[in-house]
CSV table of C-alpha atoms in Angstrom, one decimal:
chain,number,residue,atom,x,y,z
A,25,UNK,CA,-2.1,15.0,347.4
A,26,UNK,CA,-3.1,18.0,349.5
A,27,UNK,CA,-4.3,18.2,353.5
A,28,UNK,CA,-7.3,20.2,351.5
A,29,UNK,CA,-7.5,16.7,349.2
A,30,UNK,CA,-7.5,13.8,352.2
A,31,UNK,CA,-9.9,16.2,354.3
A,32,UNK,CA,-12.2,16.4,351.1
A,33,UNK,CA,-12.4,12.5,350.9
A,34,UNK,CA,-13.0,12.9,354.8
A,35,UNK,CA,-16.0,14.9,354.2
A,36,UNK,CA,-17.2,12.8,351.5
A,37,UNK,CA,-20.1,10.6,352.2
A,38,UNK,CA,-19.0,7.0,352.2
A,39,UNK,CA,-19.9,4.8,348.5
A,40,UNK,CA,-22.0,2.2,348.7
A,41,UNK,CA,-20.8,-1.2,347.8
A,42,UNK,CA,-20.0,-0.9,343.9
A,43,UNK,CA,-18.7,-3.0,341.1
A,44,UNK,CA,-17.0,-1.5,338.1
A,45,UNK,CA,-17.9,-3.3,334.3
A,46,UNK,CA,-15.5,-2.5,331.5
A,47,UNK,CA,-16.3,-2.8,327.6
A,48,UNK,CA,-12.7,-4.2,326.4
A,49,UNK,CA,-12.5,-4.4,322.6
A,50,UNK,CA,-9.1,-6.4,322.5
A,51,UNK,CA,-9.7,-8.8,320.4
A,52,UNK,CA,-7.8,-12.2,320.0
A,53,UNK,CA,-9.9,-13.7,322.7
A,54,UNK,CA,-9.9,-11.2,325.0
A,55,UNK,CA,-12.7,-8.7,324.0
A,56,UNK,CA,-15.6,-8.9,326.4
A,57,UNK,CA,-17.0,-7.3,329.3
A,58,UNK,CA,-14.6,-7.2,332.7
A,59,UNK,CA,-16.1,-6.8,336.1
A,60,UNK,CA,-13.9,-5.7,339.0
A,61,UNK,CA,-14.9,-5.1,343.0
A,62,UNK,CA,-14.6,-1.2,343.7
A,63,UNK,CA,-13.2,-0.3,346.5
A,64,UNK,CA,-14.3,3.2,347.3
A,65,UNK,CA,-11.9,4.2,349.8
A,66,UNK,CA,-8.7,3.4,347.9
A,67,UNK,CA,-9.9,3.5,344.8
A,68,UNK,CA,-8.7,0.2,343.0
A,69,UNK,CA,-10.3,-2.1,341.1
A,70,UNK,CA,-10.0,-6.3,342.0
A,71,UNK,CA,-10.9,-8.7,339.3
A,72,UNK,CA,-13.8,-10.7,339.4
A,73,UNK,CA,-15.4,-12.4,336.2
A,74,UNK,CA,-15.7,-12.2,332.7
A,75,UNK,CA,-18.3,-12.6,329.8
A,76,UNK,CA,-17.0,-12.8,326.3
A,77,UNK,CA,-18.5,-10.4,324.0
A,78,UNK,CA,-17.6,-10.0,320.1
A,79,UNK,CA,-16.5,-6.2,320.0
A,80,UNK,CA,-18.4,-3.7,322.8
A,81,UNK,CA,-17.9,-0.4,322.4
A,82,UNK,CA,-20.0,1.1,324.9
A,83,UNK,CA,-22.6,-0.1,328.1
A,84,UNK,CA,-25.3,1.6,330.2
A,85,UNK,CA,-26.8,0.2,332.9
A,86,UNK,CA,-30.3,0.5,334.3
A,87,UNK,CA,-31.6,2.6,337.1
A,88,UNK,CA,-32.5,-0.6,339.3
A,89,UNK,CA,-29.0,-1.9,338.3
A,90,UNK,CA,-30.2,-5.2,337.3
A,91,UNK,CA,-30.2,-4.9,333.5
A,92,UNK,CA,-26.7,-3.9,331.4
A,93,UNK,CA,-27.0,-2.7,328.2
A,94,UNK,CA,-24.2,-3.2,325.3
A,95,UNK,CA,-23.2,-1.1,322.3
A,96,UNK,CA,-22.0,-4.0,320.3
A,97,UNK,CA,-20.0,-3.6,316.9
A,98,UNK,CA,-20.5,-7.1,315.3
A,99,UNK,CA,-23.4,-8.5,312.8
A,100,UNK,CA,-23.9,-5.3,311.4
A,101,UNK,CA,-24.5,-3.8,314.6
A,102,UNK,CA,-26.4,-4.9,317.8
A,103,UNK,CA,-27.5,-3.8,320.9
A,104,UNK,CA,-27.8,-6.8,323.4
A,105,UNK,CA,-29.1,-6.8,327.1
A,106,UNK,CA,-27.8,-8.8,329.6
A,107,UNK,CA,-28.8,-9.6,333.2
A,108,UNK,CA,-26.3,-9.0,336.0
A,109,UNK,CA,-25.0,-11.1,338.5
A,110,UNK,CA,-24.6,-8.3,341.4
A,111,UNK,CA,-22.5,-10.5,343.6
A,112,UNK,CA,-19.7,-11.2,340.6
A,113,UNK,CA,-20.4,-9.0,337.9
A,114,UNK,CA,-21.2,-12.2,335.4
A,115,UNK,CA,-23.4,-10.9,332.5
A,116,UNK,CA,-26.2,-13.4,331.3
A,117,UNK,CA,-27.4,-12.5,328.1
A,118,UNK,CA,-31.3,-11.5,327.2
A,119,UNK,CA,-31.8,-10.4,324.2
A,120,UNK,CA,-30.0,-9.2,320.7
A,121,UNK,CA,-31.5,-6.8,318.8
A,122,UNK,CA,-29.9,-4.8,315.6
A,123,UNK,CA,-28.8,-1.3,316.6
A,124,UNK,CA,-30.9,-0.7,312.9
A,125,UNK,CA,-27.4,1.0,312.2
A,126,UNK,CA,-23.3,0.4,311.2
A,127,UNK,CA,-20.9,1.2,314.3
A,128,UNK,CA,-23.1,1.6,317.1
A,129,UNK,CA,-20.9,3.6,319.3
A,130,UNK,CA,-23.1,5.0,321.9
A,131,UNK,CA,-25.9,3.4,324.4
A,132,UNK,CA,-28.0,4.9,327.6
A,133,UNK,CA,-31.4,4.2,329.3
A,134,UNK,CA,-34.0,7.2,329.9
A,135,UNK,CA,-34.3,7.9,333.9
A,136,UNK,CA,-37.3,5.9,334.2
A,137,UNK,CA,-36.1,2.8,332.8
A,138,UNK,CA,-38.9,3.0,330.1
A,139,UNK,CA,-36.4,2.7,326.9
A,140,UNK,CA,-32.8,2.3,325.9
A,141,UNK,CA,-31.1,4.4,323.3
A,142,UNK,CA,-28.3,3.9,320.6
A,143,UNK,CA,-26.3,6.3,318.1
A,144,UNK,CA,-24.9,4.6,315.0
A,145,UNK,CA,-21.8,6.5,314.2
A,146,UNK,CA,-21.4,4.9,310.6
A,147,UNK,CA,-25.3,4.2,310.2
A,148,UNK,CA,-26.2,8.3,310.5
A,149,UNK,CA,-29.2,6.8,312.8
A,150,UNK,CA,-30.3,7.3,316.4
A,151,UNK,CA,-32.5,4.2,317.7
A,152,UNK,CA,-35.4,4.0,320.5
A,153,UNK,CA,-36.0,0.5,322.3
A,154,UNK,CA,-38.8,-0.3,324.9
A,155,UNK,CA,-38.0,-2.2,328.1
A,156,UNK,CA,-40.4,-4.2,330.2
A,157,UNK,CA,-40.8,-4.0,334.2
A,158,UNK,CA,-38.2,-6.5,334.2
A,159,UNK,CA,-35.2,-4.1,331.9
A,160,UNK,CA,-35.6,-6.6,328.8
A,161,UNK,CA,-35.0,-5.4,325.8
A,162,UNK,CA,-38.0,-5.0,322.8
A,163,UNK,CA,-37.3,-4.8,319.4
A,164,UNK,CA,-36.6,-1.2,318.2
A,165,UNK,CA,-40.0,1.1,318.5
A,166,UNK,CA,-38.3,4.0,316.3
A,167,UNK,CA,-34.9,5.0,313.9
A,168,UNK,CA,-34.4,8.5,313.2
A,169,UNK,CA,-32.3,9.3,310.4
A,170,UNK,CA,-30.2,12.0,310.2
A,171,UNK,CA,-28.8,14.0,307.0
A,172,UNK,CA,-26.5,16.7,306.6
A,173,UNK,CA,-22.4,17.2,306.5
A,174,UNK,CA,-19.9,19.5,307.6
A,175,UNK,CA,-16.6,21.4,306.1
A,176,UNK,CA,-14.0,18.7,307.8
A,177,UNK,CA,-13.7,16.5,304.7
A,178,UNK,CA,-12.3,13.3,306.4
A,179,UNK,CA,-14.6,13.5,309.2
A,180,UNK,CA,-17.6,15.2,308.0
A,181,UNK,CA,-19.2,13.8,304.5
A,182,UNK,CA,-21.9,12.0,305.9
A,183,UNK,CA,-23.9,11.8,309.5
A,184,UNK,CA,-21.8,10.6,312.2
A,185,UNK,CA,-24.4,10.5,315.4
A,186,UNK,CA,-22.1,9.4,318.6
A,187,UNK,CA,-24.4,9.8,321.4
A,188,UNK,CA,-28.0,9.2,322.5
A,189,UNK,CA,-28.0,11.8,326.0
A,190,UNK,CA,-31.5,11.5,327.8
A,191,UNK,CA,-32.5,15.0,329.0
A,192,UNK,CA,-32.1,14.9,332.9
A,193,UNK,CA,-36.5,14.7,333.4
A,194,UNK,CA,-36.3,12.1,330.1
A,195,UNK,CA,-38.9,13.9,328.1
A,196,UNK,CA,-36.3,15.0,325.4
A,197,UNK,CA,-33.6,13.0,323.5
A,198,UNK,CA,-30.2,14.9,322.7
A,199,UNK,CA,-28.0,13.3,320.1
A,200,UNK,CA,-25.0,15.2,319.3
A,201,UNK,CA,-23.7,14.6,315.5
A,202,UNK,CA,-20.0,14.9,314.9
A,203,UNK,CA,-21.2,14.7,310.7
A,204,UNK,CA,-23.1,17.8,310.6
A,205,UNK,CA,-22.6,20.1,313.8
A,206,UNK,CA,-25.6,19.9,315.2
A,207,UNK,CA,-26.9,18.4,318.4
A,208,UNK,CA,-30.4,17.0,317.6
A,209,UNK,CA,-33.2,17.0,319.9
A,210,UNK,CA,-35.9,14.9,320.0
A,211,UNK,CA,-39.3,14.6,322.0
A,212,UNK,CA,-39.6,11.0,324.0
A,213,UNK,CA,-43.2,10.4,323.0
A,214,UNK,CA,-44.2,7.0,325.4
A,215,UNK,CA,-48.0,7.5,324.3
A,216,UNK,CA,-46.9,6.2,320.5
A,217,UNK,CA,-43.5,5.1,321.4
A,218,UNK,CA,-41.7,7.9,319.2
A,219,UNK,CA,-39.2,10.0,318.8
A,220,UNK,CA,-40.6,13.8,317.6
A,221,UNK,CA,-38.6,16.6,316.8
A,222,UNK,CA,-37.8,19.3,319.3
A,223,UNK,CA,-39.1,22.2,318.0
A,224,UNK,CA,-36.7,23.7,317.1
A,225,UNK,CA,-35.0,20.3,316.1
A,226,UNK,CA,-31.4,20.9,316.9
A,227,UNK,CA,-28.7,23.4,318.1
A,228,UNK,CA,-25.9,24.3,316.2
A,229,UNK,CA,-22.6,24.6,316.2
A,230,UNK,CA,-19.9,26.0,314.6
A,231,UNK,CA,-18.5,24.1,311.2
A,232,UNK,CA,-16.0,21.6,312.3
A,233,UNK,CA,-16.7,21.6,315.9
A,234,UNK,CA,-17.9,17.5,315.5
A,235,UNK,CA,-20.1,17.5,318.7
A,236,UNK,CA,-19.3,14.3,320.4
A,237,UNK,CA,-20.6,13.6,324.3
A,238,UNK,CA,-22.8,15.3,326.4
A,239,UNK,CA,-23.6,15.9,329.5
A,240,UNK,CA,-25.7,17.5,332.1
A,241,UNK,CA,-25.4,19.4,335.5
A,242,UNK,CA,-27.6,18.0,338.1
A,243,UNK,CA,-30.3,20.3,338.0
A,244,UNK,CA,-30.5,20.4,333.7
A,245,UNK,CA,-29.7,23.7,333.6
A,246,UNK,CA,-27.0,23.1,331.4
A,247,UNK,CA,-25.5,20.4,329.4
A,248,UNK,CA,-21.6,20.3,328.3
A,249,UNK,CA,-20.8,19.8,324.6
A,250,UNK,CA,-17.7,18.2,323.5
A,251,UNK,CA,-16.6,19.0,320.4
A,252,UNK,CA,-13.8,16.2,318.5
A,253,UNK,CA,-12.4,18.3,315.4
A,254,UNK,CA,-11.9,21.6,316.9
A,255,UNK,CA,-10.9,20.3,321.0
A,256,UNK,CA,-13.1,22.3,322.8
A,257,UNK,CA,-16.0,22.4,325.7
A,258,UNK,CA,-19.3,23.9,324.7
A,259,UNK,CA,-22.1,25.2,327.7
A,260,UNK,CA,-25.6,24.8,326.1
A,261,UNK,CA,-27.9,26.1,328.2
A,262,UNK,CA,-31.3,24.5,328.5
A,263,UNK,CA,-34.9,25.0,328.3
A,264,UNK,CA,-36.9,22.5,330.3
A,265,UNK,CA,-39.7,23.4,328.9
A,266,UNK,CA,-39.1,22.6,325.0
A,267,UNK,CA,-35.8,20.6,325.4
A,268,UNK,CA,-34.1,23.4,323.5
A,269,UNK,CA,-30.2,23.9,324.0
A,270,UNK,CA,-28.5,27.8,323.1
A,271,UNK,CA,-24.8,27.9,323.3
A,272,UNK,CA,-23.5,30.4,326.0
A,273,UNK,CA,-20.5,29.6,326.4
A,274,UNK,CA,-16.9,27.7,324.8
A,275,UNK,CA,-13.5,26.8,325.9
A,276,UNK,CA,-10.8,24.9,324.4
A,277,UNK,CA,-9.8,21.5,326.6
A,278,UNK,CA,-6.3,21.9,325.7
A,279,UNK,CA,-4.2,24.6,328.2
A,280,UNK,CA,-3.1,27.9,326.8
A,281,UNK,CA,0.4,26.2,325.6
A,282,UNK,CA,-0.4,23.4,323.6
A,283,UNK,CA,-2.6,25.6,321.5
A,284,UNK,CA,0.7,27.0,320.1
A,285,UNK,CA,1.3,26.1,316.3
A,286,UNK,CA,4.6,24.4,317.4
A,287,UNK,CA,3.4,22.0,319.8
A,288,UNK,CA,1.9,18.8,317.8
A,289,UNK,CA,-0.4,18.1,320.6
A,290,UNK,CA,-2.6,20.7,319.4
A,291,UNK,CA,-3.2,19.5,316.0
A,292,UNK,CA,-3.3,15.3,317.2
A,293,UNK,CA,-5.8,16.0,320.1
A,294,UNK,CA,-9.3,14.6,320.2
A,295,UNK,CA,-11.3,14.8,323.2
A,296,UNK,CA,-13.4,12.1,323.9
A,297,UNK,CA,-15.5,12.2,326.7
A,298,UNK,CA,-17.6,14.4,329.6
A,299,UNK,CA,-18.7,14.2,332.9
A,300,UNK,CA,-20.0,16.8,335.2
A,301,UNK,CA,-19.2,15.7,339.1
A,302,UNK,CA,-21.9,16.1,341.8
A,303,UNK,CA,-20.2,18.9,343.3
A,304,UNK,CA,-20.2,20.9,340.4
A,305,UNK,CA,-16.9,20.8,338.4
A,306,UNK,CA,-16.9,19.7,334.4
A,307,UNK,CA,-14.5,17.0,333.6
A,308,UNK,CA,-13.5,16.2,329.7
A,309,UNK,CA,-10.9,13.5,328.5
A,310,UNK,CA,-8.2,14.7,325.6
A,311,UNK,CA,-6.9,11.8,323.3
A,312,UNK,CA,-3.9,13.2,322.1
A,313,UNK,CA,-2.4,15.7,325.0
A,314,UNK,CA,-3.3,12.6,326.7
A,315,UNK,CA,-4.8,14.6,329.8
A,316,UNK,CA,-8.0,15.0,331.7
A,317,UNK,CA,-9.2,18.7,331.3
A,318,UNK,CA,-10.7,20.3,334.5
A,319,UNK,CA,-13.1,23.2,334.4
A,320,UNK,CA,-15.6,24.9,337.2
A,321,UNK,CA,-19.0,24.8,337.0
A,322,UNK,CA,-20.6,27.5,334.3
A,323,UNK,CA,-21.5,30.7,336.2
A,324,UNK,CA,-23.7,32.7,334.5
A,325,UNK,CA,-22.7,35.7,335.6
A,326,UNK,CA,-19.7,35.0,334.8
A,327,UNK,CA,-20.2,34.4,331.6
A,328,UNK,CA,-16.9,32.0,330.7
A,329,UNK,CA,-15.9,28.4,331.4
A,330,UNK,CA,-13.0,28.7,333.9
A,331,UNK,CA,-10.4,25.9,333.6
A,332,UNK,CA,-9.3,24.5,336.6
A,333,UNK,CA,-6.3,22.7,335.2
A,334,UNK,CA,-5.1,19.4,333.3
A,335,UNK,CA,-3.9,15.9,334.7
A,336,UNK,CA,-1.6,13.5,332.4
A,337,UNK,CA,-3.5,9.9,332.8
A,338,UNK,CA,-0.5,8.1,332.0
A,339,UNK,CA,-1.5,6.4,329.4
A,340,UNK,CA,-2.5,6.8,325.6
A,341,UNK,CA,-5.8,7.6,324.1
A,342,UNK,CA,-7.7,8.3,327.4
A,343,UNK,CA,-10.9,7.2,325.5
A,344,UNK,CA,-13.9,7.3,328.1
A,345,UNK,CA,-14.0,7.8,331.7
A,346,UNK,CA,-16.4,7.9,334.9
A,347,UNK,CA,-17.1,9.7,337.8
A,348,UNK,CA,-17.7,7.0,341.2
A,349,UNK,CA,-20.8,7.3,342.4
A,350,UNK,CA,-19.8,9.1,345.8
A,351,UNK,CA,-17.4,11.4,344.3
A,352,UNK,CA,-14.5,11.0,345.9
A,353,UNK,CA,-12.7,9.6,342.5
A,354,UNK,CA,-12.6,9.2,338.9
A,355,UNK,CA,-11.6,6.4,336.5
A,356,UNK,CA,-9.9,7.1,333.1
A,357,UNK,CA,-10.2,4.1,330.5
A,358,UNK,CA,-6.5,4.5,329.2
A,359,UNK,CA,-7.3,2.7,325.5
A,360,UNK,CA,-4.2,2.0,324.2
A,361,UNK,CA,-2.4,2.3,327.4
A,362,UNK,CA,-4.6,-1.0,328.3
A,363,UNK,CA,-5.3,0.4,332.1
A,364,UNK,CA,-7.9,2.1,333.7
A,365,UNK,CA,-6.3,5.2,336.1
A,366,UNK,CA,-7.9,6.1,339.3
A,367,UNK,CA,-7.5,9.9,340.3
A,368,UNK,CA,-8.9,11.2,343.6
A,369,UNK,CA,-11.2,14.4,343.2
A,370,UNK,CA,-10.0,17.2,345.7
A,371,UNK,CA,-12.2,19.8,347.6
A,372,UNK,CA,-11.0,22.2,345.1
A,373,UNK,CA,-12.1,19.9,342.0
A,374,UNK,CA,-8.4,19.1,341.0
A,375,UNK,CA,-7.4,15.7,340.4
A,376,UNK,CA,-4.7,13.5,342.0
A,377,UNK,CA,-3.5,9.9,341.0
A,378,UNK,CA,-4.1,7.0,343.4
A,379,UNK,CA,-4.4,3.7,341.8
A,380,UNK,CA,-3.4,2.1,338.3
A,381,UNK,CA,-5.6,-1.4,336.8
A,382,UNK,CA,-4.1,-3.4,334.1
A,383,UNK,CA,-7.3,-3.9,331.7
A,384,UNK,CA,-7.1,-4.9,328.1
A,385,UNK,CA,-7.7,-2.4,325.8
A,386,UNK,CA,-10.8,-0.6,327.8
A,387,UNK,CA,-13.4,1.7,326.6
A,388,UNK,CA,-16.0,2.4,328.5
A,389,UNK,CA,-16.8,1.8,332.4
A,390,UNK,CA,-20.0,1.8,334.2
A,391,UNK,CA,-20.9,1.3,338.1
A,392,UNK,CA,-23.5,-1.2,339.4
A,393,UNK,CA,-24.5,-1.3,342.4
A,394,UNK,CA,-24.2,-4.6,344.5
A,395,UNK,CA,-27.4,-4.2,346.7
């Protein structure tokens, strides 16, 4: 770690008090959602409690940080709300509702904390659910279907929606489909409760691209695509006005020498997830090359994505991963390397290891706050 690094987590405001929950999807007993203490400063993760849960693939949490929401593959699908126990972590469950798909791999809550979200990657549906003044969870208030395929045979007969992104103002929903190439966008509608199409109703990519996760910088200027089949970052720039996304911009997440024919990282890599920090820099996860891809913020004059570098995790199939709340580090889920890896985010957006957590088989990790 640089002086540049330890003076940049000087400067840093310091976190509030956080805990970190973890979707595990072990099985045998151990599947469930894991909540650890956060330390901020050092970056480590202490274990507190545990509530079983059949297979969660995914959670969100709710702006007052009260409610947790579940991506849950079991019974056909489900989404279930849970209310959290801020000193420990402990989940008490709410509600269970269907995910009115198969796989539900993806859930989020609009800004306002008006409705939850969820993309059924084997159903080929998105989901809308309404949530009371207290976070509960209503039955579904809308399913949108989607239809379509792509050229990837293996990957791309049918619809394969794997996230539900609220639009940074949460007028518009953005659900990127890895089935068809397209990211589709949808108008929130809380008069009727609704999901309209954007007009027009999706971006598209190119064929075999399978768009994946998105997200957006902190103004909504811009949203980061990434795309599974073809290992690459795609800058969609936004209109506010009509939710509307354009391409401007791509890069591959892999660096220049694992793109070589030889090197079998290439062809095995899957990227995963995408963050954009607070500061600016674009962060994507590569199943596969096993690495964290670094890139600065788009500059529109500039016209290009320009990579800042890749960090091993140390583990296999980095699946999902988070940015603290303050900054100062992020948190790889390491799948199949059953850890989550803490890395400390220097002044110059580069990353640096600082703490390892054993965690069985995790997936997913999201921040409450305590107070």
């Amino acid at each position: 770690m640089t002086d540049a690094d330890h003076q940049a987590d000087r400067d840093r405001p310091a976190d509030a008090d956080h805990l970190a929950l973890v979707c595990s999807t072990a099985g045998d007993g151990d599947s469930g959602v894991y909540a650890y203490e956060y330390d901020a400063d050092a970056g480590t993760l202490s274990a507190l409690t545990t509530t079983s849960i059949e297979h969660p693939m995914f959670l969100a949490v709710h702006p007052e940080g009260d409610r947790v929401y579940v991506a849950n593959r079991t019974d056909g699908g489900t989404v279930s709300a849970f209310a959290v126990d801020r000193s420990d972590g402990a989940l008490d469950r709410r509600a269970d509702r269907s995910s009115e798909g198969v796989g539900p791999c993806y859930v989020s809550v609009d800004p306002a904390g008006r409705y939850a979200f969820v993309a059924n990657y084997g159903g080929g549906t998105a989901a809308m659910y309404p949530l009371d003044g207290a976070g509960d969870l209503g039955p579904a208030c809308d399913v949108v279907r989607h239809e379509g395929h792509g050229p990837v045979a293996d990957r791309q007969a049918d619809p394969h929606p794997h996230a539900a992104v609220p639009g940074p103002d949460g007028r518009y929903l953005y659900v990127p489909d890895l089935g068809t190439d397209e990211v589709a966008v949808y108008r929130i509608d809380a008069d009727d409760d609704r999901l309209v199409p954007a007009d027009p109703p999706a971006a598209a990519l190119p064929p075999g691209t399978g768009p994946r996760h998105l997200a957006f910088d902190a103004d909504g200027e811009y949203g980061y695509l990434v795309g599974e089949l073809d290992s690459t970052v795609t800058v969609l720039s936004r209109d506010s006005s009509t939710g509307a996304l354009v391409p401007v911009a791509s890069a591959s997440t892999l660096p220049d020498e694992a793109t070589a024919a030889e090197d079998a990282s290439a062809d095995d890599n899957s990227p995963a997830d995408v963050h954009v920090h607070p500061d600016g820099p674009v962060y994507v996860s590569n199943r596969g090359h096993q690495s964290v891809a670094a890139f600065e913020a788009f500059d529109d004059a500039r016209g290009a994505l320009r990579p800042l570098g890749h960090t091993p995790t140390g583990g296999a199939n980095p699946r999902d991963f988070a940015v603290a709340p303050d900054g100062r580090h992020l948190l790889v889920e390491n799948r199949d390397g059953y850890e989550v890896a803490t890395f400390a985010v220097g002044a110059d957006g580069r990353l640096a290891e600082r703490a390892r957590r054993d965690a069985p088989k995790p997936t997913c990790l999201a921040f409450v706050p305590r107070v």
